[in-house]
XYZ file of C-alpha atoms in Angstrom:
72
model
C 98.211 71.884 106.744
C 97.423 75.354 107.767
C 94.717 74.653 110.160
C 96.061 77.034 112.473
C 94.665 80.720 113.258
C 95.285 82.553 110.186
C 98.239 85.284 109.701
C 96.771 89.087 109.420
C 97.667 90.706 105.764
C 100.070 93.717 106.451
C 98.069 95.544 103.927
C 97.417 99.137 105.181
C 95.182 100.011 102.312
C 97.872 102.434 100.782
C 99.395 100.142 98.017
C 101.832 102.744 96.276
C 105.371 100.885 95.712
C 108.533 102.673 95.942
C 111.775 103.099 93.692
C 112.730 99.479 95.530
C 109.143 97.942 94.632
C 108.225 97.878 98.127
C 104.710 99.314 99.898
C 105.400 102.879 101.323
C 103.037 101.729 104.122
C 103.316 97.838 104.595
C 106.924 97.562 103.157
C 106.130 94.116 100.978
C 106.843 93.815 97.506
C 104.704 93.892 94.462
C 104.802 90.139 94.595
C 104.309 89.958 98.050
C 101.317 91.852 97.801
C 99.893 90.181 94.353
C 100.444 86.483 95.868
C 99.681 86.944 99.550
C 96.409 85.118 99.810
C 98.070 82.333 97.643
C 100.509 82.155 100.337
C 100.497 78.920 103.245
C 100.669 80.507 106.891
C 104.340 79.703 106.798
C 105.429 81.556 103.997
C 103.035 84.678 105.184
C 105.264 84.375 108.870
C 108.754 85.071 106.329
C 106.965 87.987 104.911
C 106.003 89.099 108.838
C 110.092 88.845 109.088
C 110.844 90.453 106.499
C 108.448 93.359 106.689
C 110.065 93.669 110.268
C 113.525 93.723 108.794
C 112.561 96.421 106.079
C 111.211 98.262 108.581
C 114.395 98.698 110.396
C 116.103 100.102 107.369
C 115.298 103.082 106.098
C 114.304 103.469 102.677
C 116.918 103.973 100.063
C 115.464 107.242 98.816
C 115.441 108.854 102.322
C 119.095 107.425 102.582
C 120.655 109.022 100.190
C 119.780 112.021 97.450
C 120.662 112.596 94.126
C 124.020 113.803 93.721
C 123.546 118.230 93.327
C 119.652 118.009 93.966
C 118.451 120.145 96.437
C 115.005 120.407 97.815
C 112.952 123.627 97.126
């Protein structure tokens, strides 16, 4: 039972998804996103974790470019 105090939504009011499906500004996926109020106060806490753990990791498209493109 999730009568605890309830777990903020990451939501940043950006919603654009990346190349990896994830928020550019609150880093969860589409799913994430779509299913969040759906979700118990437990399952919202993993999503906490693993916003936190995308966070640490740069996106992929700032980690590496395409092979002979070079900005303008």
């Amino acid at each position: 039972m999730d009568s605890e105090k309830p777990i903020p939504n990451p939501c940043m009011g950006v919603c654009a998804l990346d190349e990896d499906d994830l928020c550019i500004a609150c880093r969860r996926s589409g799913l994430e996103i779509a299913y969040w109020s759906t979700y118990s106060n437990e399952k919202k806490r993993e999503v906490w974790a693993l916003i936190r753990e995308r966070e640490a990791t740069p996106p992929r498209h700032s980690r590496s470019r395409d092979a002979g493109h070079e900005p303008s």
